[in-house]
Amino acid sequence: MRVLLVEDEKRLADLVKGGLAGEGFAVDVAYDGRDGLWMASENDYDAIVLDVMLPRLNGYALCAKLREAGNWTPIMMLTAKDGVYDEAEALDTGADDYLAKPFSYVVLVARLRALVRRGGRERPVSITVGDLTVDPAGMRCRRGGVEIALTPKEFAVLHGLARRAGEVVSKSELLAQAWDFSYEGDPNIVEVYVSALRRKIGPGVIETVRGAGYRLEAA
């Protein structure tokens, strides 16, 4: 099994590489983010072990760039001790697993083997429909590269449409996506949020399908 280790602490990198080699892994090492990105893009790996704090390109950005390029090699992120936000951001940017430093070497090997068994599978970090990009993890929306500020509820409605782009999504389905089960208000509230989205995003994206619902199309 071939693994890429991206870690700028040379002593730690050498120790991990030697230990993994003893377990039968073939390990390549990159000591900064840009070299790691190049190696991950140019070679086939069964898994990538990626530190968060890296020179030249941090681990979050590296992971996001790989996912945006369609590289779904399983990634384990090494985060700071007790770094709850580090762990959350690691998963949000497309990592498959995380391990807090200092970590147990036995656990590292076990989790790596589990990642390799599962293999890479496509889990898009963002949804692109024409010039519109919806980032569920970051709750961000861009059109033509320009950031669009949305309220949480507006984003929930847009996400409900984007995840089924090209399909008709009914009001009831959008209600189930953006409101909880206890909501007993007027279902036409969906129309209010769709109108708000149209004002903010612009024309030619959200289409009304009379009697059926709404459809998100590439402009």
mmCIF file of C-alpha atoms in Angstrom:
data_model
loop_
_atom_site.group_PDB
_atom_site.id
_atom_site.type_symbol
_atom_site.label_atom_id
_atom_site.label_comp_id
_atom_site.label_asym_id
_atom_site.label_seq_id
_atom_site.Cartn_x
_atom_site.Cartn_y
_atom_site.Cartn_z
ATOM 1 C CA MET A 1 0.000 0.000 0.000
ATOM 2 C CA ARG A 2 1.429 3.337 -1.065
ATOM 3 C CA VAL A 3 0.976 6.317 1.260
ATOM 4 C CA LEU A 4 1.870 9.985 0.930
ATOM 5 C CA LEU A 5 2.863 11.661 4.218
ATOM 6 C CA VAL A 6 2.796 15.467 4.195
ATOM 7 C CA GLU A 7 4.465 16.660 7.398
ATOM 8 C CA ASP A 8 6.883 19.553 7.906
ATOM 9 C CA GLU A 9 8.347 18.273 11.204
ATOM 10 C CA LYS A 10 11.179 16.219 9.736
ATOM 11 C CA ARG A 11 11.858 14.166 12.859
ATOM 12 C CA LEU A 12 8.183 13.190 13.202
ATOM 13 C CA ALA A 13 7.927 12.512 9.464
ATOM 14 C CA ASP A 14 10.964 10.219 9.560
ATOM 15 C CA LEU A 15 9.617 8.330 12.576
ATOM 16 C CA VAL A 16 6.187 7.838 10.997
ATOM 17 C CA LYS A 17 7.690 6.822 7.670
ATOM 18 C CA GLY A 18 9.964 4.259 9.316
ATOM 19 C CA GLY A 19 7.133 2.831 11.378
ATOM 20 C CA LEU A 20 4.740 2.575 8.444
ATOM 21 C CA ALA A 21 7.449 0.977 6.314
ATOM 22 C CA GLY A 22 7.807 -1.659 9.021
ATOM 23 C CA GLU A 23 4.076 -2.377 8.673
ATOM 24 C CA GLY A 24 4.413 -2.930 4.937
ATOM 25 C CA PHE A 25 3.497 0.541 3.655
ATOM 26 C CA ALA A 26 5.484 2.260 0.914
ATOM 27 C CA VAL A 27 5.758 5.880 2.092
ATOM 28 C CA ASP A 28 6.618 9.046 0.162
ATOM 29 C CA VAL A 29 7.192 12.213 2.199
ATOM 30 C CA ALA A 30 6.570 15.864 1.344
ATOM 31 C CA TYR A 31 7.734 18.511 3.818
ATOM 32 C CA ASP A 32 5.480 21.370 2.695
ATOM 33 C CA GLY A 33 2.011 21.843 1.242
ATOM 34 C CA ARG A 34 2.945 22.745 -2.313
ATOM 35 C CA ASP A 35 5.222 19.731 -2.715
ATOM 36 C CA GLY A 36 2.479 17.599 -1.180
ATOM 37 C CA LEU A 37 -0.085 18.913 -3.649
ATOM 38 C CA TRP A 38 2.213 18.216 -6.589
ATOM 39 C CA MET A 39 3.052 14.686 -5.411
ATOM 40 C CA ALA A 40 -0.595 13.845 -4.694
ATOM 41 C CA SER A 41 -1.607 15.133 -8.125
ATOM 42 C CA GLU A 42 1.118 13.353 -10.064
ATOM 43 C CA ASN A 43 1.088 9.951 -8.334
ATOM 44 C CA ASP A 44 -1.471 7.345 -7.323
ATOM 45 C CA TYR A 45 -1.679 6.729 -3.567
ATOM 46 C CA ASP A 46 -3.845 4.435 -1.489
ATOM 47 C CA ALA A 47 -4.046 7.070 1.255
ATOM 48 C CA ILE A 48 -2.658 10.470 2.256
ATOM 49 C CA VAL A 49 -1.641 11.486 5.793
ATOM 50 C CA LEU A 50 -1.794 15.263 5.939
ATOM 51 C CA ASP A 51 -0.716 17.680 8.671
ATOM 52 C CA VAL A 52 -2.791 20.837 9.140
ATOM 53 C CA MET A 53 0.005 23.327 9.814
ATOM 54 C CA LEU A 54 2.227 23.257 6.740
ATOM 55 C CA PRO A 55 4.440 25.896 5.117
ATOM 56 C CA ARG A 56 3.563 27.296 1.675
ATOM 57 C CA LEU A 57 0.080 25.695 1.644
ATOM 58 C CA ASN A 58 -1.788 24.523 4.730
ATOM 59 C CA GLY A 59 -3.474 21.149 5.037
ATOM 60 C CA TYR A 60 -7.021 22.481 4.691
ATOM 61 C CA ALA A 61 -6.230 24.262 1.426
ATOM 62 C CA LEU A 62 -4.307 21.261 0.096
ATOM 63 C CA CYS A 63 -7.194 18.906 0.862
ATOM 64 C CA ALA A 64 -9.734 21.265 -0.702
ATOM 65 C CA LYS A 65 -7.651 21.660 -3.868
ATOM 66 C CA LEU A 66 -7.386 17.893 -4.290
ATOM 67 C CA ARG A 67 -11.135 17.434 -3.897
ATOM 68 C CA GLU A 68 -11.896 20.295 -6.280
ATOM 69 C CA ALA A 69 -9.622 18.613 -8.840
ATOM 70 C CA GLY A 70 -11.543 15.339 -8.479
ATOM 71 C CA ASN A 71 -8.847 13.539 -6.478
ATOM 72 C CA TRP A 72 -10.693 11.320 -3.980
ATOM 73 C CA THR A 73 -7.724 9.510 -2.435
ATOM 74 C CA PRO A 74 -8.619 8.843 1.237
ATOM 75 C CA ILE A 75 -7.116 11.566 3.461
ATOM 76 C CA MET A 76 -6.310 11.425 7.156
ATOM 77 C CA MET A 77 -5.681 14.843 8.672
ATOM 78 C CA LEU A 78 -3.337 15.326 11.639
ATOM 79 C CA THR A 79 -4.792 18.077 13.839
ATOM 80 C CA ALA A 80 -3.685 19.976 16.927
ATOM 81 C CA LYS A 81 -4.292 18.407 20.340
ATOM 82 C CA ASP A 82 -7.907 18.963 21.448
ATOM 83 C CA GLY A 83 -8.432 20.998 18.282
ATOM 84 C CA VAL A 84 -12.206 20.617 17.955
ATOM 85 C CA TYR A 85 -12.390 23.295 15.276
ATOM 86 C CA ASP A 86 -9.395 21.774 13.494
ATOM 87 C CA GLU A 87 -11.200 18.438 13.376
ATOM 88 C CA ALA A 88 -14.437 19.981 12.121
ATOM 89 C CA GLU A 89 -12.680 21.982 9.402
ATOM 90 C CA ALA A 90 -10.694 18.913 8.345
ATOM 91 C CA LEU A 91 -13.909 16.999 7.676
ATOM 92 C CA ASP A 92 -15.605 20.005 6.078
ATOM 93 C CA THR A 93 -12.801 20.456 3.541
ATOM 94 C CA GLY A 94 -13.067 16.839 2.404
ATOM 95 C CA ALA A 95 -10.848 14.772 4.710
ATOM 96 C CA ASP A 96 -12.036 11.246 5.509
ATOM 97 C CA ASP A 97 -10.658 11.023 9.029
ATOM 98 C CA TYR A 98 -8.571 12.967 11.535
ATOM 99 C CA LEU A 99 -6.154 12.160 14.332
ATOM 100 C CA ALA A 100 -5.140 14.606 17.056
ATOM 101 C CA LYS A 101 -1.485 15.093 17.960
ATOM 102 C CA PRO A 102 0.119 13.523 19.887
ATOM 103 C CA PHE A 103 -1.369 10.341 18.462
ATOM 104 C CA SER A 104 -1.042 6.648 19.115
ATOM 105 C CA TYR A 105 0.985 4.990 16.401
ATOM 106 C CA VAL A 106 -1.125 1.830 16.732
ATOM 107 C CA VAL A 107 -4.287 3.871 16.116
ATOM 108 C CA LEU A 108 -2.687 5.623 13.118
ATOM 109 C CA VAL A 109 -1.900 2.290 11.459
ATOM 110 C CA ALA A 110 -5.360 0.860 12.231
ATOM 111 C CA ARG A 111 -7.148 3.912 10.832
ATOM 112 C CA LEU A 112 -4.953 3.967 7.742
ATOM 113 C CA ARG A 113 -5.771 0.354 7.020
ATOM 114 C CA ALA A 114 -9.477 1.114 7.469
ATOM 115 C CA LEU A 115 -9.228 4.059 5.053
ATOM 116 C CA VAL A 116 -7.490 1.940 2.449
ATOM 117 C CA ARG A 117 -10.123 -0.792 2.798
ATOM 118 C CA ARG A 118 -12.910 1.718 2.198
ATOM 119 C CA GLY A 119 -11.058 3.260 -0.728
ATOM 120 C CA GLY A 120 -11.701 6.624 -2.350
ATOM 121 C CA ARG A 121 -15.209 7.642 -3.272
ATOM 122 C CA GLU A 122 -16.517 10.890 -4.652
ATOM 123 C CA ARG A 123 -17.898 13.275 -2.043
ATOM 124 C CA PRO A 124 -18.084 16.707 -3.664
ATOM 125 C CA VAL A 125 -17.155 19.510 -1.298
ATOM 126 C CA SER A 126 -19.200 21.985 -3.345
ATOM 127 C CA ILE A 127 -21.983 21.812 -5.922
ATOM 128 C CA THR A 128 -21.564 23.707 -9.186
ATOM 129 C CA VAL A 129 -24.478 24.517 -11.463
ATOM 130 C CA GLY A 130 -23.375 26.689 -14.367
ATOM 131 C CA ASP A 131 -21.660 29.728 -12.840
ATOM 132 C CA LEU A 132 -23.300 29.141 -9.448
ATOM 133 C CA THR A 133 -21.310 27.376 -6.706
ATOM 134 C CA VAL A 134 -22.908 26.147 -3.485
ATOM 135 C CA ASP A 135 -20.588 25.100 -0.645
ATOM 136 C CA PRO A 136 -22.652 23.140 1.942
ATOM 137 C CA ALA A 137 -19.793 22.772 4.419
ATOM 138 C CA GLY A 138 -18.975 26.466 4.518
ATOM 139 C CA MET A 139 -22.586 27.594 3.912
ATOM 140 C CA ARG A 140 -21.299 29.855 1.149
ATOM 141 C CA CYS A 141 -22.653 30.724 -2.267
ATOM 142 C CA ARG A 142 -20.864 32.292 -5.237
ATOM 143 C CA ARG A 143 -22.021 33.247 -8.703
ATOM 144 C CA GLY A 144 -19.421 34.051 -11.319
ATOM 145 C CA GLY A 145 -16.839 34.025 -8.531
ATOM 146 C CA VAL A 146 -18.697 36.715 -6.568
ATOM 147 C CA GLU A 147 -19.717 35.870 -3.000
ATOM 148 C CA ILE A 148 -23.450 36.140 -2.281
ATOM 149 C CA ALA A 149 -24.512 36.691 1.333
ATOM 150 C CA LEU A 150 -27.419 34.415 2.283
ATOM 151 C CA THR A 151 -29.281 33.841 5.527
ATOM 152 C CA PRO A 152 -29.113 30.286 6.936
ATOM 153 C CA LYS A 153 -32.681 29.574 5.800
ATOM 154 C CA GLU A 154 -32.065 30.968 2.316
ATOM 155 C CA PHE A 155 -29.000 28.772 2.046
ATOM 156 C CA ALA A 156 -30.949 25.706 3.198
ATOM 157 C CA VAL A 157 -33.540 26.245 0.456
ATOM 158 C CA LEU A 158 -30.834 26.800 -2.152
ATOM 159 C CA HIS A 159 -28.974 23.674 -1.025
ATOM 160 C CA GLY A 160 -32.194 21.682 -1.352
ATOM 161 C CA LEU A 161 -32.435 22.795 -4.974
ATOM 162 C CA ALA A 162 -28.721 22.467 -5.770
ATOM 163 C CA ARG A 163 -28.372 18.899 -4.531
ATOM 164 C CA ARG A 164 -31.014 17.946 -7.129
ATOM 165 C CA ALA A 165 -30.031 20.387 -9.855
ATOM 166 C CA GLY A 166 -31.992 19.847 -13.059
ATOM 167 C CA GLU A 167 -34.832 18.099 -11.204
ATOM 168 C CA VAL A 168 -38.151 19.511 -10.042
ATOM 169 C CA VAL A 169 -38.216 19.894 -6.243
ATOM 170 C CA SER A 170 -41.635 20.367 -4.642
ATOM 171 C CA LYS A 171 -42.498 22.852 -1.889
ATOM 172 C CA SER A 172 -43.047 20.017 0.564
ATOM 173 C CA GLU A 173 -39.598 18.612 -0.189
ATOM 174 C CA LEU A 174 -38.007 22.029 0.368
ATOM 175 C CA LEU A 175 -39.942 22.385 3.621
ATOM 176 C CA ALA A 176 -38.587 19.031 4.778
ATOM 177 C CA GLN A 177 -35.064 20.125 3.811
ATOM 178 C CA ALA A 178 -35.045 23.587 5.398
ATOM 179 C CA TRP A 179 -37.577 23.434 8.258
ATOM 180 C CA ASP A 180 -37.921 20.939 11.084
ATOM 181 C CA PHE A 181 -40.823 18.538 11.559
ATOM 182 C CA SER A 182 -42.464 20.789 14.131
ATOM 183 C CA TYR A 183 -43.076 23.570 11.572
ATOM 184 C CA GLU A 184 -46.828 24.090 11.194
ATOM 185 C CA GLY A 185 -46.869 27.423 9.398
ATOM 186 C CA ASP A 186 -47.889 28.331 5.880
ATOM 187 C CA PRO A 187 -46.084 26.160 3.289
ATOM 188 C CA ASN A 188 -46.072 29.172 0.994
ATOM 189 C CA ILE A 189 -43.173 30.449 3.119
ATOM 190 C CA VAL A 190 -41.047 28.589 0.557
ATOM 191 C CA GLU A 191 -42.147 31.085 -2.101
ATOM 192 C CA VAL A 192 -40.892 33.949 0.067
ATOM 193 C CA TYR A 193 -37.424 32.442 0.319
ATOM 194 C CA VAL A 194 -37.289 31.505 -3.352
ATOM 195 C CA SER A 195 -38.137 35.121 -4.227
ATOM 196 C CA ALA A 196 -35.371 36.330 -1.923
ATOM 197 C CA LEU A 197 -32.916 33.931 -3.558
ATOM 198 C CA ARG A 198 -33.858 35.157 -7.022
ATOM 199 C CA ARG A 199 -33.225 38.763 -5.981
ATOM 200 C CA LYS A 200 -29.822 37.918 -4.577
ATOM 201 C CA ILE A 201 -28.605 35.357 -7.126
ATOM 202 C CA GLY A 202 -30.098 36.954 -10.200
ATOM 203 C CA PRO A 203 -32.339 35.752 -13.022
ATOM 204 C CA GLY A 204 -32.239 32.550 -15.049
ATOM 205 C CA VAL A 205 -31.275 30.110 -12.304
ATOM 206 C CA ILE A 206 -34.349 29.132 -10.272
ATOM 207 C CA GLU A 207 -37.248 28.162 -12.522
ATOM 208 C CA THR A 208 -40.856 27.763 -11.371
ATOM 209 C CA VAL A 209 -42.543 24.623 -12.661
ATOM 210 C CA ARG A 210 -46.230 25.417 -12.326
ATOM 211 C CA GLY A 211 -48.086 23.008 -10.082
ATOM 212 C CA ALA A 212 -44.957 21.011 -9.312
ATOM 213 C CA GLY A 213 -42.269 23.101 -7.622
ATOM 214 C CA TYR A 214 -38.930 24.618 -8.562
ATOM 215 C CA ARG A 215 -35.932 23.606 -10.606
ATOM 216 C CA LEU A 216 -32.349 24.904 -10.408
ATOM 217 C CA GLU A 217 -30.822 25.172 -13.877
ATOM 218 C CA ALA A 218 -27.513 26.433 -15.243
ATOM 219 C CA ALA A 219 -27.983 29.970 -16.482
#
